[in-house]
mmCIF file of C-alpha atoms in Angstrom:
data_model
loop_
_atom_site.group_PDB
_atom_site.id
_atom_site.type_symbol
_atom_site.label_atom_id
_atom_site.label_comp_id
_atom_site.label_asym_id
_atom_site.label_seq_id
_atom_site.Cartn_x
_atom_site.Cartn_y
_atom_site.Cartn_z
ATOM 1 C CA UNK R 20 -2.250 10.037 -7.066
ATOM 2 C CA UNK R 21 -3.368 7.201 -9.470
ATOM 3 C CA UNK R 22 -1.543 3.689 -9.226
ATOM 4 C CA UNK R 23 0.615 2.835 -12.168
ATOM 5 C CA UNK R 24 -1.040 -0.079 -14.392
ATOM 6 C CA UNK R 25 1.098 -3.208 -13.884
ATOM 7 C CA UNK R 26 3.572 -1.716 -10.866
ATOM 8 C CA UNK R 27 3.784 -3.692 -8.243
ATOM 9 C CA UNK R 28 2.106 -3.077 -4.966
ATOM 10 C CA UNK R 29 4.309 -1.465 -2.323
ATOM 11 C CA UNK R 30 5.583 -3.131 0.418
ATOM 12 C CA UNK R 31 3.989 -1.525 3.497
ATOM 13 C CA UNK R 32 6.424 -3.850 5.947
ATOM 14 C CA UNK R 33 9.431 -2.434 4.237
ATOM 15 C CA UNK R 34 9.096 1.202 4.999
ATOM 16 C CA UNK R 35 10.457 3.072 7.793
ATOM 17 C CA UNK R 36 10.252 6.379 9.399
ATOM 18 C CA UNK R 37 13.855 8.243 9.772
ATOM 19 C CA UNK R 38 12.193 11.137 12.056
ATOM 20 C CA UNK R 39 11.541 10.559 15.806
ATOM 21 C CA UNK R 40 7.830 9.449 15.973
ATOM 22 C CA UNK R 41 6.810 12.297 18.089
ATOM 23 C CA UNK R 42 7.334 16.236 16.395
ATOM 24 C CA UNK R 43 9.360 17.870 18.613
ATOM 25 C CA UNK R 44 10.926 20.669 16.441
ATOM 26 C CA UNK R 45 12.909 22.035 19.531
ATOM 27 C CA UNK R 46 14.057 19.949 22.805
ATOM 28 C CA UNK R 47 11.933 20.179 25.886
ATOM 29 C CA UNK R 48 12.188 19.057 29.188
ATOM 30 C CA UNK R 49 11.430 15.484 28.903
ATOM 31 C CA UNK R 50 14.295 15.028 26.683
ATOM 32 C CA UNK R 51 15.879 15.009 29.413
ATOM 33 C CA UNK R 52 13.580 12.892 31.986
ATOM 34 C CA UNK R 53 15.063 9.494 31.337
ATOM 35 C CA UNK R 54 11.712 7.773 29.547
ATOM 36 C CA UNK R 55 10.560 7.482 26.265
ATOM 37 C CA UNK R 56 11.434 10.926 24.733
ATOM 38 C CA UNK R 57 14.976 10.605 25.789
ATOM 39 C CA UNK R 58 15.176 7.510 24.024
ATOM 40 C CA UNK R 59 14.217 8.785 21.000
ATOM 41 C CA UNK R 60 16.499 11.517 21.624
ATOM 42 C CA UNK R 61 19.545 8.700 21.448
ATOM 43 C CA UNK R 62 17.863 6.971 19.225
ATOM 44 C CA UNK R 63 17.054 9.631 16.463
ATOM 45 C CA UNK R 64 20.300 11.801 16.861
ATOM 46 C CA UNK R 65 22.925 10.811 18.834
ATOM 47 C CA UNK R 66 23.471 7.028 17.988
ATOM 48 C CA UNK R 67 23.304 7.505 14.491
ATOM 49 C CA UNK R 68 25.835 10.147 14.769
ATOM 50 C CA UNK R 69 28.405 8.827 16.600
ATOM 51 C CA UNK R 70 28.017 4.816 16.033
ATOM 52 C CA UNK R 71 30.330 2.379 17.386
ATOM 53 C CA UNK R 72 28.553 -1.410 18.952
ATOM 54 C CA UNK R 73 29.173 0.204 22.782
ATOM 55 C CA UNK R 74 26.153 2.370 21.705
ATOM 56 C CA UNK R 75 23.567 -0.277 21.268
ATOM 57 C CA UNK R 76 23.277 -1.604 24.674
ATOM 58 C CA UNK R 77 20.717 0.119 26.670
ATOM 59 C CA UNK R 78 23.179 -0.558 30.092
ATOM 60 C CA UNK R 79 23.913 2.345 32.512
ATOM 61 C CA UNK R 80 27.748 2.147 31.688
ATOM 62 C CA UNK R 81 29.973 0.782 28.468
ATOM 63 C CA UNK R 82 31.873 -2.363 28.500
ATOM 64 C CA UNK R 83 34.825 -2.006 26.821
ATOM 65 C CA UNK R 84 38.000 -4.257 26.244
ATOM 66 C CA UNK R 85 41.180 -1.965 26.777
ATOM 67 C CA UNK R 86 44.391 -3.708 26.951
ATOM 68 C CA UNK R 87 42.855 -7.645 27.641
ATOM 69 C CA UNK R 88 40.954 -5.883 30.792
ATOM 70 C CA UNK R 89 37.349 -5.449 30.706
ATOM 71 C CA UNK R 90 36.869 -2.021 31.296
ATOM 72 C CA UNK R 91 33.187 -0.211 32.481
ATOM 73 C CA UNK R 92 33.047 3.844 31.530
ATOM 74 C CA UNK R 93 30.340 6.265 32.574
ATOM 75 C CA UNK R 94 29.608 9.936 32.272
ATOM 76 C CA UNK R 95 26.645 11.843 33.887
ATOM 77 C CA UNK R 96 25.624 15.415 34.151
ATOM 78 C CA UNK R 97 23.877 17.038 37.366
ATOM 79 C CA UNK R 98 21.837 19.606 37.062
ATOM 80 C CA UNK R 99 19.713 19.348 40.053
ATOM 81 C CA UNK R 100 17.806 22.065 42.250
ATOM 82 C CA UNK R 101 18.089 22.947 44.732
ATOM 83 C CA UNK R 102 21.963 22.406 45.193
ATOM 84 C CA UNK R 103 21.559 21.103 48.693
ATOM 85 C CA UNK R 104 18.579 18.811 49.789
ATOM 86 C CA UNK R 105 17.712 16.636 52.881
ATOM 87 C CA UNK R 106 20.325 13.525 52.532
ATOM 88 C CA UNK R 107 22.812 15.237 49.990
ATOM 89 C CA UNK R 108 23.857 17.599 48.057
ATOM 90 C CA UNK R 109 24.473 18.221 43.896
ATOM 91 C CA UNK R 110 28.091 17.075 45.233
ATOM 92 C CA UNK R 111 27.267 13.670 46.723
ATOM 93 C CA UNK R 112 25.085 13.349 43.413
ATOM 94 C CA UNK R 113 27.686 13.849 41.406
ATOM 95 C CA UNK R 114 30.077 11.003 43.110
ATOM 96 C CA UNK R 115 27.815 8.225 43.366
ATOM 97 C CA UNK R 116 25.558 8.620 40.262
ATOM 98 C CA UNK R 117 28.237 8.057 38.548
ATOM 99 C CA UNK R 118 29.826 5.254 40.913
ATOM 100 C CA UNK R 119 26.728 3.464 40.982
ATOM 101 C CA UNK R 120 26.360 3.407 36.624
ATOM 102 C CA UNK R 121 29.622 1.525 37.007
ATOM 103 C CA UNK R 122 28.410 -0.808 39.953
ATOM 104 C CA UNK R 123 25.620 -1.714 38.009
ATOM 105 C CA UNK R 124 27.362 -3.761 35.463
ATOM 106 C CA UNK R 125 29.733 -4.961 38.473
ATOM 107 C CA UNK R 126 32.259 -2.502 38.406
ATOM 108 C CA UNK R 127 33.918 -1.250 41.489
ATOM 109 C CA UNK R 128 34.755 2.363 40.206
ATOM 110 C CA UNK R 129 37.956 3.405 40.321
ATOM 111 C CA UNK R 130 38.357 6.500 39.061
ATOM 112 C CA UNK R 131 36.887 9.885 38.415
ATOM 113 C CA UNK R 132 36.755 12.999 36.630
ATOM 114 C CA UNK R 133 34.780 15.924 37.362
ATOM 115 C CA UNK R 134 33.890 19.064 35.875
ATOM 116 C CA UNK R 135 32.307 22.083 36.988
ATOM 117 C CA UNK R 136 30.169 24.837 35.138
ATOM 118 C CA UNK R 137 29.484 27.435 37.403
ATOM 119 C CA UNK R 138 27.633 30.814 36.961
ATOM 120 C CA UNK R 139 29.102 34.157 37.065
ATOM 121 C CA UNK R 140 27.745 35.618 40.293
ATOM 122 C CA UNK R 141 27.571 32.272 42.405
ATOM 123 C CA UNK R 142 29.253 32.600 45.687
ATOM 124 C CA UNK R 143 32.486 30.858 46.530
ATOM 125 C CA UNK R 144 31.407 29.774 49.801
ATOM 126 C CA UNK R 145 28.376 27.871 47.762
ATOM 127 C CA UNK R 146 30.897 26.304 45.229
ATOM 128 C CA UNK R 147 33.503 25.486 48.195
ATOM 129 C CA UNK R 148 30.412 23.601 50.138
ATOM 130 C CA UNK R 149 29.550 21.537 46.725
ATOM 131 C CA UNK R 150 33.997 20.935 46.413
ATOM 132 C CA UNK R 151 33.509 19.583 50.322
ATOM 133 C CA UNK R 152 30.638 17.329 50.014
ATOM 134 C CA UNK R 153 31.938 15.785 46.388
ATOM 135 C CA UNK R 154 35.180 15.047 47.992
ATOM 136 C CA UNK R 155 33.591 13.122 50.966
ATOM 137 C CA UNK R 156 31.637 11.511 48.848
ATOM 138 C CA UNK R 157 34.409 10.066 47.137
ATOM 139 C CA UNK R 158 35.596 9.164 49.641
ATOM 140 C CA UNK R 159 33.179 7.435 51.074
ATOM 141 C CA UNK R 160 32.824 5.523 47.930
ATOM 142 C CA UNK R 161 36.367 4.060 47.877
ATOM 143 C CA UNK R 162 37.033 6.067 44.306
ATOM 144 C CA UNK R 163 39.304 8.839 43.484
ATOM 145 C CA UNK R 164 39.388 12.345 41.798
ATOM 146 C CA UNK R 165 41.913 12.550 39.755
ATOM 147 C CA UNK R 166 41.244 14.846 36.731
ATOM 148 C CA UNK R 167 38.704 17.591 36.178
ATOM 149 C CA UNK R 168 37.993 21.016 34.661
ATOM 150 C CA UNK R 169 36.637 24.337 35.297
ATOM 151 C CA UNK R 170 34.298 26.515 32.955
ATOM 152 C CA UNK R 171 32.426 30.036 33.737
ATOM 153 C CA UNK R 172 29.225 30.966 32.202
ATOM 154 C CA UNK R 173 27.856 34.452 32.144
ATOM 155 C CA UNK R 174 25.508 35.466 34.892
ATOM 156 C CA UNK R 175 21.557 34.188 33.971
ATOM 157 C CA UNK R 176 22.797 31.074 31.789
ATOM 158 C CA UNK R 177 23.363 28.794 34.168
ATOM 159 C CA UNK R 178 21.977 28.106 37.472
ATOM 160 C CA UNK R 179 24.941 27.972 40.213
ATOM 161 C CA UNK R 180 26.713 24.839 39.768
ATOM 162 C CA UNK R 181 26.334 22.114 37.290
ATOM 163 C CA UNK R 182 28.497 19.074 37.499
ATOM 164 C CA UNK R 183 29.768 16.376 35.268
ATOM 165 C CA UNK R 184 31.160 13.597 36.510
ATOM 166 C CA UNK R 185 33.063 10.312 34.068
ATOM 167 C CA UNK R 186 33.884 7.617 35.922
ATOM 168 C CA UNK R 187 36.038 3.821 34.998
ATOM 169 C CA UNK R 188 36.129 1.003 36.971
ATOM 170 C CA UNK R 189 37.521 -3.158 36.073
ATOM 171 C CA UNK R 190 34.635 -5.442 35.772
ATOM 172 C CA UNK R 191 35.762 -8.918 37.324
ATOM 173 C CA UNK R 192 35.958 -12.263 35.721
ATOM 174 C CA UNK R 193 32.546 -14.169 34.860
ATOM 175 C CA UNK R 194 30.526 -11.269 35.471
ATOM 176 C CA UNK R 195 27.994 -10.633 32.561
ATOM 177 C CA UNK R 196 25.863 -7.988 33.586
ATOM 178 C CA UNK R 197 22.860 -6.992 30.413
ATOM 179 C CA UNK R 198 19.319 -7.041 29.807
ATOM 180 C CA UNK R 199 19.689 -9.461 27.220
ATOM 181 C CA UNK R 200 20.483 -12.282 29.442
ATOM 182 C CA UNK R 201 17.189 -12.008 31.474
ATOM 183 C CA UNK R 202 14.960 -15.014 30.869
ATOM 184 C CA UNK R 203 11.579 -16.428 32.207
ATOM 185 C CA UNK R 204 11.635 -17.290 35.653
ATOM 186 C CA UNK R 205 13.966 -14.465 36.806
ATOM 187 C CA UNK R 206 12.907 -13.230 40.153
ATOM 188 C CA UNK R 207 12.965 -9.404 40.180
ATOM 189 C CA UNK R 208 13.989 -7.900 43.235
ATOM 190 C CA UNK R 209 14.288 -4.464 44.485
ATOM 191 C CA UNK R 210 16.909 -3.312 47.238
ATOM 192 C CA UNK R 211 14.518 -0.817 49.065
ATOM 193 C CA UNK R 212 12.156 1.767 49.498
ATOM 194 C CA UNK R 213 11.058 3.895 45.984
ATOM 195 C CA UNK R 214 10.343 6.994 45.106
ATOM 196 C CA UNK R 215 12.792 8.741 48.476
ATOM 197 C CA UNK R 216 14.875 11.162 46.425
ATOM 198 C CA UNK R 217 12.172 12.388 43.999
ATOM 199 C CA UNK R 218 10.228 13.342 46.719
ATOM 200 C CA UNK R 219 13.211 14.604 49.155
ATOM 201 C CA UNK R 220 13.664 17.290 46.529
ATOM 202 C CA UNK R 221 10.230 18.048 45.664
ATOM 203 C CA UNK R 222 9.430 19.340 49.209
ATOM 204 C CA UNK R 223 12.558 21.460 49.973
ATOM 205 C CA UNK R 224 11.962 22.777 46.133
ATOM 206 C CA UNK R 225 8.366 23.511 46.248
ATOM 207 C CA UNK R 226 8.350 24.448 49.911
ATOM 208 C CA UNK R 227 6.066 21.420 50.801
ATOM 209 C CA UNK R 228 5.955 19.961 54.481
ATOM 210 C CA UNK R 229 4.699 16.545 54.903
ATOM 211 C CA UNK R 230 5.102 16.270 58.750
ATOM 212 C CA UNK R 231 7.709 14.420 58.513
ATOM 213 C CA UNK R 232 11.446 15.400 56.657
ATOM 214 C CA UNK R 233 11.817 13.311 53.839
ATOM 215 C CA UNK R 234 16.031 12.416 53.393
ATOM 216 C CA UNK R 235 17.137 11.923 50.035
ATOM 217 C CA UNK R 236 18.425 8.028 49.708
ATOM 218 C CA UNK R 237 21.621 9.124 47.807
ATOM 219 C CA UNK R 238 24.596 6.497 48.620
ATOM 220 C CA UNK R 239 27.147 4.554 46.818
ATOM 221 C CA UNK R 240 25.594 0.915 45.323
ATOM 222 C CA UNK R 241 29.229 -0.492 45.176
ATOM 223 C CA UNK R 242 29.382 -2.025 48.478
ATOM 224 C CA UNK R 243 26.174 -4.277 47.924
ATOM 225 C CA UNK R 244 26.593 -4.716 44.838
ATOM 226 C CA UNK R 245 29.955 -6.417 45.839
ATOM 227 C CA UNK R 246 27.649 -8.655 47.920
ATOM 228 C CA UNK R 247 25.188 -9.520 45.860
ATOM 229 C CA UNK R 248 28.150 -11.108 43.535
ATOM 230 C CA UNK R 249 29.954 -13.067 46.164
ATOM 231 C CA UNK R 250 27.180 -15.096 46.503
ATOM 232 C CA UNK R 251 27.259 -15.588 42.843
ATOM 233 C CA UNK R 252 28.139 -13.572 39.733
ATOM 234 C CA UNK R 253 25.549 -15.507 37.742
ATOM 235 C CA UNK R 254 23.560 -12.261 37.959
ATOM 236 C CA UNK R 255 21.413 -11.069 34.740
ATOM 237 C CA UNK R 256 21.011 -7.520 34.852
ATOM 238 C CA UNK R 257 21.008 -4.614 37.398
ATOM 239 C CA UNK R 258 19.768 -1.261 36.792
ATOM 240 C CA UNK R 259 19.937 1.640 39.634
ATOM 241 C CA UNK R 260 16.218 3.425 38.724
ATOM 242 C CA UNK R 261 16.928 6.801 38.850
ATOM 243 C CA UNK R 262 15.413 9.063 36.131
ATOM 244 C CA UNK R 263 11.704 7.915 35.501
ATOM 245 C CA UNK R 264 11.676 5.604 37.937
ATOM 246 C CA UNK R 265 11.735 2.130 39.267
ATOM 247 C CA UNK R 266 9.193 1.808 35.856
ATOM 248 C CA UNK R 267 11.562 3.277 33.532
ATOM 249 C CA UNK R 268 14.155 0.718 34.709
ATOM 250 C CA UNK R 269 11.663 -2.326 34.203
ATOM 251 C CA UNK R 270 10.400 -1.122 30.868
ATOM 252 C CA UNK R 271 14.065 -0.656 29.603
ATOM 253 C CA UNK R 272 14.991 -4.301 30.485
ATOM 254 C CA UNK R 273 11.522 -5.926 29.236
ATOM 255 C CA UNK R 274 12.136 -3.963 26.179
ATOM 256 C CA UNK R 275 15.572 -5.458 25.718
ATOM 257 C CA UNK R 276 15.192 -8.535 26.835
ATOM 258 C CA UNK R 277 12.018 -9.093 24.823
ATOM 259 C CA UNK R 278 10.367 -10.664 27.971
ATOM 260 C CA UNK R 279 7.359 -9.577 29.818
ATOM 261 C CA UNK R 280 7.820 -8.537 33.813
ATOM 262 C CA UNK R 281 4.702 -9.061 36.043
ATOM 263 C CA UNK R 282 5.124 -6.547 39.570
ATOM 264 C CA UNK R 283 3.281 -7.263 42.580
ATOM 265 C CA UNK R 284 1.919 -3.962 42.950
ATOM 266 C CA UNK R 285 1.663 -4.321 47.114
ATOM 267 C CA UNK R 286 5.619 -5.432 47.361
ATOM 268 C CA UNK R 287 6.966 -2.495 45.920
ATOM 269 C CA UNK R 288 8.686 -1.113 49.151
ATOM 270 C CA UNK R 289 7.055 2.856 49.469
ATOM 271 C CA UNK R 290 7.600 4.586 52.387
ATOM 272 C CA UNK R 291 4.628 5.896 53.831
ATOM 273 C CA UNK R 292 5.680 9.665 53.513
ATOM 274 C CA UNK R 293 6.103 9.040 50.356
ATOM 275 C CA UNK R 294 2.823 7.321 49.015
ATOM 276 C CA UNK R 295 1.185 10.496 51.409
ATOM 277 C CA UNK R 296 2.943 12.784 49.328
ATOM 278 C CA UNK R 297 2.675 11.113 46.400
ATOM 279 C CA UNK R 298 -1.166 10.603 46.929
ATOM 280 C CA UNK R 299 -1.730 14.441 47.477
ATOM 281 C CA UNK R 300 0.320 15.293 44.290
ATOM 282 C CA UNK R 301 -1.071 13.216 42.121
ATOM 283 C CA UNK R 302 1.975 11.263 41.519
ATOM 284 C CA UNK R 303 2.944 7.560 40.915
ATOM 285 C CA UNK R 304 6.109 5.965 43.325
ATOM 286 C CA UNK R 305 7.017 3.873 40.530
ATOM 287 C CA UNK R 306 7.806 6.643 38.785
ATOM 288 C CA UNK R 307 9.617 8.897 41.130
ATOM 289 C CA UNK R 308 13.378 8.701 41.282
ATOM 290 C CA UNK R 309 15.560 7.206 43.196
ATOM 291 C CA UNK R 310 19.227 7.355 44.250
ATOM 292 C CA UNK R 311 20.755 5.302 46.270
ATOM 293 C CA UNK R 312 18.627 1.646 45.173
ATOM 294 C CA UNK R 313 19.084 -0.774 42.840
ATOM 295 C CA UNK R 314 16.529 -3.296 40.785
ATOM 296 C CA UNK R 315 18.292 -6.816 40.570
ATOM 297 C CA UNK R 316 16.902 -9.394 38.234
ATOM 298 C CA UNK R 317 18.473 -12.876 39.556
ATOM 299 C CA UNK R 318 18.165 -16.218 38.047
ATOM 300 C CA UNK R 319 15.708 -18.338 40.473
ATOM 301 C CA UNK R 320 17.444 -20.893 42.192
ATOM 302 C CA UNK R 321 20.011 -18.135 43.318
ATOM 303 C CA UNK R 322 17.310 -15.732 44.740
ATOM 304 C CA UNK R 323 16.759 -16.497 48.183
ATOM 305 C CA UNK R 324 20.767 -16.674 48.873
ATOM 306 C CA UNK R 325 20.995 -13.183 46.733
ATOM 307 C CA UNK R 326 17.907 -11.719 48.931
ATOM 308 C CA UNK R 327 19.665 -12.843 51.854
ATOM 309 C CA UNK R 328 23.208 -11.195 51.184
ATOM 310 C CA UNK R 329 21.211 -7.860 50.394
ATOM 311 C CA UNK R 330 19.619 -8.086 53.839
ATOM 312 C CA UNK R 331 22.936 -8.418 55.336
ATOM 313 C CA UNK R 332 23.630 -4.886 54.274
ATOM 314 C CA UNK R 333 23.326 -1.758 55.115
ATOM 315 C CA UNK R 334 21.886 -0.479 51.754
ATOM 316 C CA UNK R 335 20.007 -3.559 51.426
ATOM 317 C CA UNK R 336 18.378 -4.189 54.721
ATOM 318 C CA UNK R 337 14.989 -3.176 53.192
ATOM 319 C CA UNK R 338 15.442 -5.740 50.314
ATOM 320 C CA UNK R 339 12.276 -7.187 48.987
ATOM 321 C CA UNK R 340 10.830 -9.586 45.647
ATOM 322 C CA UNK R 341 8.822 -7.452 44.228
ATOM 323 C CA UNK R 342 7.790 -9.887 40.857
ATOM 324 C CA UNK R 343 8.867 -11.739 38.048
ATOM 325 C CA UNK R 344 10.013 -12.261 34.267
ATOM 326 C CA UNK R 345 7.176 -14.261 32.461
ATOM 327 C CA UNK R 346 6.427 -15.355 28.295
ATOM 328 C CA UNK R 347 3.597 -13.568 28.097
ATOM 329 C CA UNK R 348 3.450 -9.508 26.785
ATOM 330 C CA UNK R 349 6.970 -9.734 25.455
ATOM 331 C CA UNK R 350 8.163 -5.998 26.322
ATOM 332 C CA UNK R 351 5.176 -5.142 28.667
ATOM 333 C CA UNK R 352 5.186 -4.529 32.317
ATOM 334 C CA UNK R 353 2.098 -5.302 33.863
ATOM 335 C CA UNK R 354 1.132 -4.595 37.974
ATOM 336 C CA UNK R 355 -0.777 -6.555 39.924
ATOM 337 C CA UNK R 356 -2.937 -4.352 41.990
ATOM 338 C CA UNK R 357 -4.310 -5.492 45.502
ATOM 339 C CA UNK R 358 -7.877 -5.986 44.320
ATOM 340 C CA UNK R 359 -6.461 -8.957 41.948
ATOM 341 C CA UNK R 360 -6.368 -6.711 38.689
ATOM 342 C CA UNK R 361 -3.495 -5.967 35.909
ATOM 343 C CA UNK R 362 -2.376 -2.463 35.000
ATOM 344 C CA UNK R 363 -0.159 -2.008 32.175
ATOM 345 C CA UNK R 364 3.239 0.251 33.811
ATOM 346 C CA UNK R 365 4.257 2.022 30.943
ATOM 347 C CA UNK R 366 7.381 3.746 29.896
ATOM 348 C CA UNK R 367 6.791 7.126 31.032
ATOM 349 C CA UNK R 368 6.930 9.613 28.318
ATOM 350 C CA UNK R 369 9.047 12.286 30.293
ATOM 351 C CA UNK R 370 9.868 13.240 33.962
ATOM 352 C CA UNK R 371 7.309 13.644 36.452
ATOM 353 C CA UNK R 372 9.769 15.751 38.356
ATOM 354 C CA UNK R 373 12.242 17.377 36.533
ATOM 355 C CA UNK R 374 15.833 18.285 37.599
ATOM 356 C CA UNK R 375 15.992 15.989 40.602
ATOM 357 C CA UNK R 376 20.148 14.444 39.600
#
């Protein structure tokens, strides 16, 4: 088409793109993977739809003001197979998932609700075990059950059990937990070993033996998060890196926080079972979920007392810096790899290994 004599030239900066950037006509399984095309996912279709400012933070749980109390609220869906794994169970999922998107903004949950889909056909005795190990695990956790709801789906649209779990919890005085308050300097530290639970599931689901049994790390953060605070609620940001990965986590936050993060490649705690398993599959540990850690960035002078505190629990015994918030590549995380390179840790675009919470 021919330019109109004398119109002015359009403003390339000016224009924007309403559809996600990727054609996906019909959802797929990384929708639902936790990196970059669930984002779009919120991005494209549910934020726009249902607005409100609690939407725009990219934080694992709301902050909300109800009644002159700061209030955190969660929700999460489980979906994961097999129902029972080494360390846990879609049950204990179900508890501290939740918990733990409530202890990262420095919550101590309170309260739950819980509802179950099951499939026509699925024994009782199977739905009875889940029931057993979600009420331990509430207990356990110091939170209680106190509403929930039951729905039936026809035999072959479901898979057994799926869960969802909401969860609220008071957020205490001074405590400002969000990306947007990391800065240059931060020290980034990690509570323990990556990549556990991805891989837990990945053998019992794929009938893989690694000569060694591989426990899934699923516990409740609440406890050591607790810790971590006493020492001093000057905390920036915490995220628990369970979907894509300790490098979903890290891309979310430099992408928020419009700072770069530089990882020490050789501190990232991996167990070796892991990296063997990993290594054979093709598969990165920075990428593999996790349940039952958290990723802590901490303002410097405060670091070595926070590190400490970790160390002095039981979830965080394993503790370890694993690198730092810098100027440079605002939004890029970048690896340092043991032969003195960079690579560039991107946001993955999916799930490596899908169903896994």
């Amino acid at each position: 088409m021919r330019d109109t004599p004398g119109a002015p030239a359009p403003d390339m900066l000016a224009w924007t793109c309403p559809a996600p950037l990727r054609d996906q006509p019909r959802v797929v399984m990384g929708h639902g993977g936790g990196g970059a095309l669930s984002a779009e996912l919120v991005e494209h279709v549910f934020a726009p739809a249902f607005g409100g400012p609690a939407l725009s933070t990219t934080t694992d749980a709301a902050t909300v003001e109800l009644g002159g109390a700061r209030v955190a609220f969660s929700t999460d869906s489980f979906v994961v197979r097999p129902l029972f794994f080494p360390g846990g169970s879609i049950g204990d999922l179900a508890v501290n998932g939740t918990v733990n998107d409530l202890a990262m903004s420095g919550a101590r949950a309170a309260y739950l609700s819980c509802g179950f889909i099951l499939e026509e056909g699925v024994e009782t005795d199977v739905v009875t075990r889940v029931a057993r190990a979600l009420g331990e695990a509430a207990r356990a956790a110091g939170v209680q059950v106190v509403t929930g709801d039951t729905k039936v789906v026809e035999a072959g649209h479901g898979d057994g059990v799926y869960i969802n779990t909401s969860g609220i919890g008071l957020i205490p005085p001074g405590v400002d937990l969000r990306p947007q308050r990391v800065v240059p300097g931060d020290v980034v530290i990690v509570s323990g070993s990556v990549g556990v639970h991805g891989v837990a599931i990945m053998s019992v689901r794929e009938g893989l033996e690694f000569g060694v049994e591989i426990e899934s790390d699923c516990a409740p953060l609440g406890g050591l998060v607790e810790a971590m605070l006493a020492v001093t609620p000057d905390l920036h940001v915490l995220r628990d890196p369970t979907r894509g990965g300790l490098a979903a986590s890290l891309n979310e936050i430099a992408a928020a926080s419009g700072t770069g993060i530089v990882v020490q490649e050789r501190a990232v705690p991996v167990p070796a079972p892991v990296a063997n398993a990993c290594a054979i599959l093709g598969l990165d540990p920075m990428y593999v979920a996790n349940e039952g850690k958290l990723v802590a960035f901490v303002p410097r002078p405060r670091a070595d007392a926070v590190l400490a505190a970790m160390r002095a629990h039981p979830l965080g015994a394993g503790a370890t810096v694993i690198g730092e918030v810098v100027e440079e590549h605002p939004g890029m995380v970048v690896a340092r790899t043991g032969l003195g390179g960079t690579r560039v840790v991107d946001m993955p675009l999916g799930e490596q290994l899908p169903r896994i919470c």
